[in-house]
Amino acid sequence: MDTTIRLMLLNGSLRQGSINGAVLATARALAPVGTEALLYQGISGLPHFNPDDDVDPLHHNVVELREGIGKADAVLISTPEYAGSLPGSFKNALDWTVGGASFYERPVGWINASAERRAQDTYAVLRLVLERAGARIIEAACRDIPVPRSAVDASGIIGDPHLRAEIGSVVHLLVAAARSGLPEDQPADTADVP
């Protein structure tokens, strides 16, 4: 039986070289053995959400997003603030997940990487959307981890040991939450949680 934990990574930024992208690339690199961390990259190709279009056949990017989250055991999000809230393209992506119940009962956490701590309202909106979508928000895996641009190396990974430990802790908590939701014949192994 396959006991691999699938961790979906969702980046709310479309910007090349974004700090949120670096956070998720680092999370992927720190995923424990037995975890498959997958970064969804189709947000910019999603059509504008319209309930009238939420019928079969769905746009292929919508299908990919819903199936990716649906097959994931847990989801980690990192998004910037834009004009005091979620970037429109990311909110659009989240809107597409509601009709497919993609987040329902799924363990979810996030990392707010804003160095200025001005994204608090953004994450309050994210919480509201995820709660309405039925996600199981893992409070300990929802963290403010300010990441200065200088902490991101040329390969797009965060090298600072303290920041890596913080990000790794979130990943391990989400993996542990996902494992605890497995059938009883597959006990959770939380020994590697820092």
PDB file of C-alpha atoms in Angstrom:
ATOM      1  CA  MET A   1       0.000   0.000   0.000  1.00  0.00           C
ATOM      2  CA  ASP A   2       1.307   3.468  -0.928  1.00  0.00           C
ATOM      3  CA  THR A   3       1.814   5.554   2.231  1.00  0.00           C
ATOM      4  CA  THR A   4       3.336   8.556   0.448  1.00  0.00           C
ATOM      5  CA  ILE A   5       1.953  11.858   1.734  1.00  0.00           C
ATOM      6  CA  ARG A   6       1.126  14.254  -1.092  1.00  0.00           C
ATOM      7  CA  LEU A   7       1.618  17.893  -0.136  1.00  0.00           C
ATOM      8  CA  MET A   8       0.182  20.433  -2.587  1.00  0.00           C
ATOM      9  CA  LEU A   9       1.949  23.802  -2.619  1.00  0.00           C
ATOM     10  CA  LEU A  10      -0.073  26.835  -3.731  1.00  0.00           C
ATOM     11  CA  ASN A  11       1.673  30.114  -4.507  1.00  0.00           C
ATOM     12  CA  GLY A  12      -0.550  33.188  -4.520  1.00  0.00           C
ATOM     13  CA  SER A  13       2.009  35.187  -6.490  1.00  0.00           C
ATOM     14  CA  LEU A  14       2.417  35.080 -10.261  1.00  0.00           C
ATOM     15  CA  ARG A  15       5.660  37.061 -10.070  1.00  0.00           C
ATOM     16  CA  GLN A  16       8.850  35.321 -11.201  1.00  0.00           C
ATOM     17  CA  GLY A  17      11.284  35.142  -8.308  1.00  0.00           C
ATOM     18  CA  SER A  18       8.658  35.930  -5.674  1.00  0.00           C
ATOM     19  CA  ILE A  19       9.506  35.412  -2.021  1.00  0.00           C
ATOM     20  CA  ASN A  20       6.358  33.275  -1.705  1.00  0.00           C
ATOM     21  CA  GLY A  21       7.711  31.056  -4.458  1.00  0.00           C
ATOM     22  CA  ALA A  22      11.023  30.795  -2.602  1.00  0.00           C
ATOM     23  CA  VAL A  23       9.191  29.816   0.590  1.00  0.00           C
ATOM     24  CA  LEU A  24       7.378  27.009  -1.226  1.00  0.00           C
ATOM     25  CA  ALA A  25      10.505  25.871  -3.096  1.00  0.00           C
ATOM     26  CA  THR A  26      12.240  25.663   0.266  1.00  0.00           C
ATOM     27  CA  ALA A  27       9.283  23.782   1.759  1.00  0.00           C
ATOM     28  CA  ARG A  28       9.503  21.316  -1.118  1.00  0.00           C
ATOM     29  CA  ALA A  29      13.230  20.814  -0.470  1.00  0.00           C
ATOM     30  CA  LEU A  30      12.582  20.238   3.242  1.00  0.00           C
ATOM     31  CA  ALA A  31       9.739  17.759   2.801  1.00  0.00           C
ATOM     32  CA  PRO A  32      10.450  14.633   4.859  1.00  0.00           C
ATOM     33  CA  VAL A  33      11.110  11.243   3.337  1.00  0.00           C
ATOM     34  CA  GLY A  34       7.852   9.690   2.225  1.00  0.00           C
ATOM     35  CA  THR A  35       6.394  13.036   1.142  1.00  0.00           C
ATOM     36  CA  GLU A  36       5.763  14.145  -2.418  1.00  0.00           C
ATOM     37  CA  ALA A  37       5.572  17.944  -2.554  1.00  0.00           C
ATOM     38  CA  LEU A  38       3.893  19.244  -5.712  1.00  0.00           C
ATOM     39  CA  LEU A  39       3.756  22.900  -6.780  1.00  0.00           C
ATOM     40  CA  TYR A  40       0.639  23.873  -8.747  1.00  0.00           C
ATOM     41  CA  GLN A  41       1.682  26.258 -11.521  1.00  0.00           C
ATOM     42  CA  GLY A  42      -1.496  26.806 -13.519  1.00  0.00           C
ATOM     43  CA  ILE A  43      -3.047  29.767 -11.694  1.00  0.00           C
ATOM     44  CA  SER A  44      -2.290  32.255 -14.478  1.00  0.00           C
ATOM     45  CA  GLY A  45      -4.061  29.994 -17.005  1.00  0.00           C
ATOM     46  CA  LEU A  46      -7.337  29.682 -15.105  1.00  0.00           C
ATOM     47  CA  PRO A  47     -10.383  31.316 -16.686  1.00  0.00           C
ATOM     48  CA  HIS A  48     -12.250  33.978 -14.738  1.00  0.00           C
ATOM     49  CA  PHE A  49     -14.581  32.244 -12.317  1.00  0.00           C
ATOM     50  CA  ASN A  50     -18.203  32.255 -13.388  1.00  0.00           C
ATOM     51  CA  PRO A  51     -20.694  29.870 -11.738  1.00  0.00           C
ATOM     52  CA  ASP A  52     -22.320  29.375 -15.153  1.00  0.00           C
ATOM     53  CA  ASP A  53     -19.045  27.849 -16.373  1.00  0.00           C
ATOM     54  CA  ASP A  54     -18.712  25.494 -13.396  1.00  0.00           C
ATOM     55  CA  VAL A  55     -20.157  22.602 -15.407  1.00  0.00           C
ATOM     56  CA  ASP A  56     -18.676  19.760 -17.429  1.00  0.00           C
ATOM     57  CA  PRO A  57     -16.629  19.925 -19.472  1.00  0.00           C
ATOM     58  CA  LEU A  58     -14.488  22.128 -17.240  1.00  0.00           C
ATOM     59  CA  HIS A  59     -11.458  24.052 -18.464  1.00  0.00           C
ATOM     60  CA  HIS A  60      -8.401  21.763 -18.263  1.00  0.00           C
ATOM     61  CA  ASN A  61      -6.611  24.074 -15.797  1.00  0.00           C
ATOM     62  CA  VAL A  62      -9.628  23.923 -13.473  1.00  0.00           C
ATOM     63  CA  VAL A  63      -9.644  20.133 -13.677  1.00  0.00           C
ATOM     64  CA  GLU A  64      -5.909  20.042 -12.927  1.00  0.00           C
ATOM     65  CA  LEU A  65      -6.312  22.361  -9.919  1.00  0.00           C
ATOM     66  CA  ARG A  66      -9.279  20.478  -8.442  1.00  0.00           C
ATOM     67  CA  GLU A  67      -7.735  17.061  -9.018  1.00  0.00           C
ATOM     68  CA  GLY A  68      -4.368  18.186  -7.630  1.00  0.00           C
ATOM     69  CA  ILE A  69      -5.881  19.430  -4.390  1.00  0.00           C
ATOM     70  CA  GLY A  70      -8.300  16.498  -4.276  1.00  0.00           C
ATOM     71  CA  LYS A  71      -5.433  13.991  -4.465  1.00  0.00           C
ATOM     72  CA  ALA A  72      -3.324  15.911  -1.932  1.00  0.00           C
ATOM     73  CA  ASP A  73      -3.210  14.807   1.683  1.00  0.00           C
ATOM     74  CA  ALA A  74      -2.453  18.385   2.803  1.00  0.00           C
ATOM     75  CA  VAL A  75      -2.011  21.847   1.281  1.00  0.00           C
ATOM     76  CA  LEU A  76       0.533  24.573   2.072  1.00  0.00           C
ATOM     77  CA  ILE A  77      -0.151  28.125   0.855  1.00  0.00           C
ATOM     78  CA  SER A  78       2.009  31.224   0.671  1.00  0.00           C
ATOM     79  CA  THR A  79       0.571  34.386  -0.847  1.00  0.00           C
ATOM     80  CA  PRO A  80       1.459  38.060  -0.922  1.00  0.00           C
ATOM     81  CA  GLU A  81      -0.866  40.902  -0.032  1.00  0.00           C
ATOM     82  CA  TYR A  82      -2.222  43.003  -2.865  1.00  0.00           C
ATOM     83  CA  ALA A  83      -4.280  46.160  -2.222  1.00  0.00           C
ATOM     84  CA  GLY A  84      -5.062  44.929   1.288  1.00  0.00           C
ATOM     85  CA  SER A  85      -6.302  41.469   0.341  1.00  0.00           C
ATOM     86  CA  LEU A  86      -5.590  38.357  -1.716  1.00  0.00           C
ATOM     87  CA  PRO A  87      -4.269  38.913  -5.240  1.00  0.00           C
ATOM     88  CA  GLY A  88      -7.197  38.641  -7.650  1.00  0.00           C
ATOM     89  CA  SER A  89      -5.695  35.752  -9.601  1.00  0.00           C
ATOM     90  CA  PHE A  90      -5.270  33.712  -6.419  1.00  0.00           C
ATOM     91  CA  LYS A  91      -8.782  34.477  -5.167  1.00  0.00           C
ATOM     92  CA  ASN A  92      -9.997  33.379  -8.600  1.00  0.00           C
ATOM     93  CA  ALA A  93      -8.155  30.065  -8.155  1.00  0.00           C
ATOM     94  CA  LEU A  94      -9.693  29.569  -4.725  1.00  0.00           C
ATOM     95  CA  ASP A  95     -13.154  30.329  -6.152  1.00  0.00           C
ATOM     96  CA  TRP A  96     -12.692  27.500  -8.657  1.00  0.00           C
ATOM     97  CA  THR A  97     -11.981  25.023  -5.843  1.00  0.00           C
ATOM     98  CA  VAL A  98     -15.274  25.592  -4.015  1.00  0.00           C
ATOM     99  CA  GLY A  99     -17.590  23.905  -6.525  1.00  0.00           C
ATOM    100  CA  GLY A 100     -15.414  20.802  -6.604  1.00  0.00           C
ATOM    101  CA  ALA A 101     -15.192  20.667  -2.777  1.00  0.00           C
ATOM    102  CA  SER A 102     -11.426  20.322  -3.270  1.00  0.00           C
ATOM    103  CA  PHE A 103     -10.479  21.692   0.155  1.00  0.00           C
ATOM    104  CA  TYR A 104     -13.191  19.874   2.109  1.00  0.00           C
ATOM    105  CA  GLU A 105     -11.658  18.241   5.228  1.00  0.00           C
ATOM    106  CA  ARG A 106      -8.172  18.762   3.752  1.00  0.00           C
ATOM    107  CA  PRO A 107      -5.462  19.815   6.269  1.00  0.00           C
ATOM    108  CA  VAL A 108      -4.234  23.278   5.260  1.00  0.00           C
ATOM    109  CA  GLY A 109      -1.542  25.584   6.560  1.00  0.00           C
ATOM    110  CA  TRP A 110       0.126  28.742   5.343  1.00  0.00           C
ATOM    111  CA  ILE A 111       3.254  30.817   5.632  1.00  0.00           C
ATOM    112  CA  ASN A 112       2.942  34.604   5.624  1.00  0.00           C
ATOM    113  CA  ALA A 113       6.383  35.656   4.376  1.00  0.00           C
ATOM    114  CA  SER A 114       5.695  39.390   4.383  1.00  0.00           C
ATOM    115  CA  ALA A 115       8.676  41.127   5.983  1.00  0.00           C
ATOM    116  CA  GLU A 116       6.547  44.212   6.716  1.00  0.00           C
ATOM    117  CA  ARG A 117       3.779  42.167   8.383  1.00  0.00           C
ATOM    118  CA  ARG A 118       1.249  44.053   6.304  1.00  0.00           C
ATOM    119  CA  ALA A 119      -0.434  40.913   4.998  1.00  0.00           C
ATOM    120  CA  GLN A 120      -2.478  40.200   8.148  1.00  0.00           C
ATOM    121  CA  ASP A 121      -5.742  41.230   6.451  1.00  0.00           C
ATOM    122  CA  THR A 122      -4.835  39.026   3.482  1.00  0.00           C
ATOM    123  CA  TYR A 123      -4.498  35.969   5.688  1.00  0.00           C
ATOM    124  CA  ALA A 124      -7.737  36.824   7.510  1.00  0.00           C
ATOM    125  CA  VAL A 125      -9.466  36.727   4.112  1.00  0.00           C
ATOM    126  CA  LEU A 126      -7.671  33.481   3.238  1.00  0.00           C
ATOM    127  CA  ARG A 127      -8.878  31.938   6.506  1.00  0.00           C
ATOM    128  CA  LEU A 128     -12.467  32.989   5.769  1.00  0.00           C
ATOM    129  CA  VAL A 129     -12.371  31.523   2.242  1.00  0.00           C
ATOM    130  CA  LEU A 130     -10.807  28.253   3.423  1.00  0.00           C
ATOM    131  CA  GLU A 131     -13.326  27.913   6.262  1.00  0.00           C
ATOM    132  CA  ARG A 132     -16.184  28.415   3.810  1.00  0.00           C
ATOM    133  CA  ALA A 133     -14.585  25.783   1.550  1.00  0.00           C
ATOM    134  CA  GLY A 134     -14.551  23.301   4.464  1.00  0.00           C
ATOM    135  CA  ALA A 135     -10.765  23.082   4.874  1.00  0.00           C
ATOM    136  CA  ARG A 136      -9.304  21.726   8.116  1.00  0.00           C
ATOM    137  CA  ILE A 137      -7.005  24.603   9.091  1.00  0.00           C
ATOM    138  CA  ILE A 138      -4.039  23.367  11.109  1.00  0.00           C
ATOM    139  CA  GLU A 139      -3.445  26.336  13.419  1.00  0.00           C
ATOM    140  CA  ALA A 140       0.122  25.376  14.350  1.00  0.00           C
ATOM    141  CA  ALA A 141       0.960  25.258  10.622  1.00  0.00           C
ATOM    142  CA  CYS A 142      -0.252  28.830  10.011  1.00  0.00           C
ATOM    143  CA  ARG A 143       2.746  31.037  10.654  1.00  0.00           C
ATOM    144  CA  ASP A 144       4.142  34.485  10.083  1.00  0.00           C
ATOM    145  CA  ILE A 145       7.718  33.849   8.942  1.00  0.00           C
ATOM    146  CA  PRO A 146       9.079  37.173   7.611  1.00  0.00           C
ATOM    147  CA  VAL A 147      11.533  36.494   4.777  1.00  0.00           C
ATOM    148  CA  PRO A 148      13.734  39.329   3.527  1.00  0.00           C
ATOM    149  CA  ARG A 149      14.631  39.210  -0.161  1.00  0.00           C
ATOM    150  CA  SER A 150      18.300  38.918   0.852  1.00  0.00           C
ATOM    151  CA  ALA A 151      17.561  35.466   2.341  1.00  0.00           C
ATOM    152  CA  VAL A 152      16.732  34.010  -1.094  1.00  0.00           C
ATOM    153  CA  ASP A 153      19.714  32.630  -3.004  1.00  0.00           C
ATOM    154  CA  ALA A 154      20.281  32.586  -6.774  1.00  0.00           C
ATOM    155  CA  SER A 155      18.559  29.207  -7.084  1.00  0.00           C
ATOM    156  CA  GLY A 156      15.370  30.565  -5.485  1.00  0.00           C
ATOM    157  CA  ILE A 157      15.847  28.716  -2.189  1.00  0.00           C
ATOM    158  CA  ILE A 158      16.102  30.199   1.300  1.00  0.00           C
ATOM    159  CA  GLY A 159      19.466  29.383   2.852  1.00  0.00           C
ATOM    160  CA  ASP A 160      19.125  30.982   6.295  1.00  0.00           C
ATOM    161  CA  PRO A 161      19.135  28.097   8.822  1.00  0.00           C
ATOM    162  CA  HIS A 162      16.634  29.758  11.185  1.00  0.00           C
ATOM    163  CA  LEU A 163      14.141  30.436   8.386  1.00  0.00           C
ATOM    164  CA  ARG A 164      14.629  26.930   6.995  1.00  0.00           C
ATOM    165  CA  ALA A 165      13.915  25.458  10.432  1.00  0.00           C
ATOM    166  CA  GLU A 166      10.704  27.515  10.701  1.00  0.00           C
ATOM    167  CA  ILE A 167       9.532  26.495   7.227  1.00  0.00           C
ATOM    168  CA  GLY A 168      10.503  22.868   7.832  1.00  0.00           C
ATOM    169  CA  SER A 169       8.490  22.866  11.041  1.00  0.00           C
ATOM    170  CA  VAL A 170       5.352  23.935   9.162  1.00  0.00           C
ATOM    171  CA  VAL A 171       5.907  21.213   6.554  1.00  0.00           C
ATOM    172  CA  HIS A 172       6.377  18.552   9.238  1.00  0.00           C
ATOM    173  CA  LEU A 173       3.240  19.674  11.089  1.00  0.00           C
ATOM    174  CA  LEU A 174       1.157  19.416   7.920  1.00  0.00           C
ATOM    175  CA  VAL A 175       2.605  16.001   7.084  1.00  0.00           C
ATOM    176  CA  ALA A 176       1.830  14.826  10.632  1.00  0.00           C
ATOM    177  CA  ALA A 177      -1.732  16.181  10.333  1.00  0.00           C
ATOM    178  CA  ALA A 178      -2.154  14.351   7.029  1.00  0.00           C
ATOM    179  CA  ARG A 179      -0.793  11.120   8.492  1.00  0.00           C
ATOM    180  CA  SER A 180      -3.151  11.352  11.459  1.00  0.00           C
ATOM    181  CA  GLY A 181      -6.042  11.348   8.999  1.00  0.00           C
ATOM    182  CA  LEU A 182      -4.941   8.074   7.400  1.00  0.00           C
ATOM    183  CA  PRO A 183      -6.823   4.842   8.053  1.00  0.00           C
ATOM    184  CA  GLU A 184      -6.099   3.301  11.458  1.00  0.00           C
ATOM    185  CA  ASP A 185      -3.913   0.573   9.987  1.00  0.00           C
ATOM    186  CA  GLN A 186      -1.443   3.302   8.953  1.00  0.00           C
ATOM    187  CA  PRO A 187      -0.269   4.911  12.207  1.00  0.00           C
ATOM    188  CA  ALA A 188       1.038   8.471  12.152  1.00  0.00           C
ATOM    189  CA  ASP A 189       4.797   8.777  12.497  1.00  0.00           C
ATOM    190  CA  THR A 190       5.482  12.120  14.109  1.00  0.00           C
ATOM    191  CA  ALA A 191       8.915  11.252  15.447  1.00  0.00           C
ATOM    192  CA  ASP A 192      10.573  13.484  12.840  1.00  0.00           C
ATOM    193  CA  VAL A 193       8.517  16.565  13.724  1.00  0.00           C
ATOM    194  CA  PRO A 194      10.958  19.140  15.098  1.00  0.00           C
TER     195      PRO A 194
END
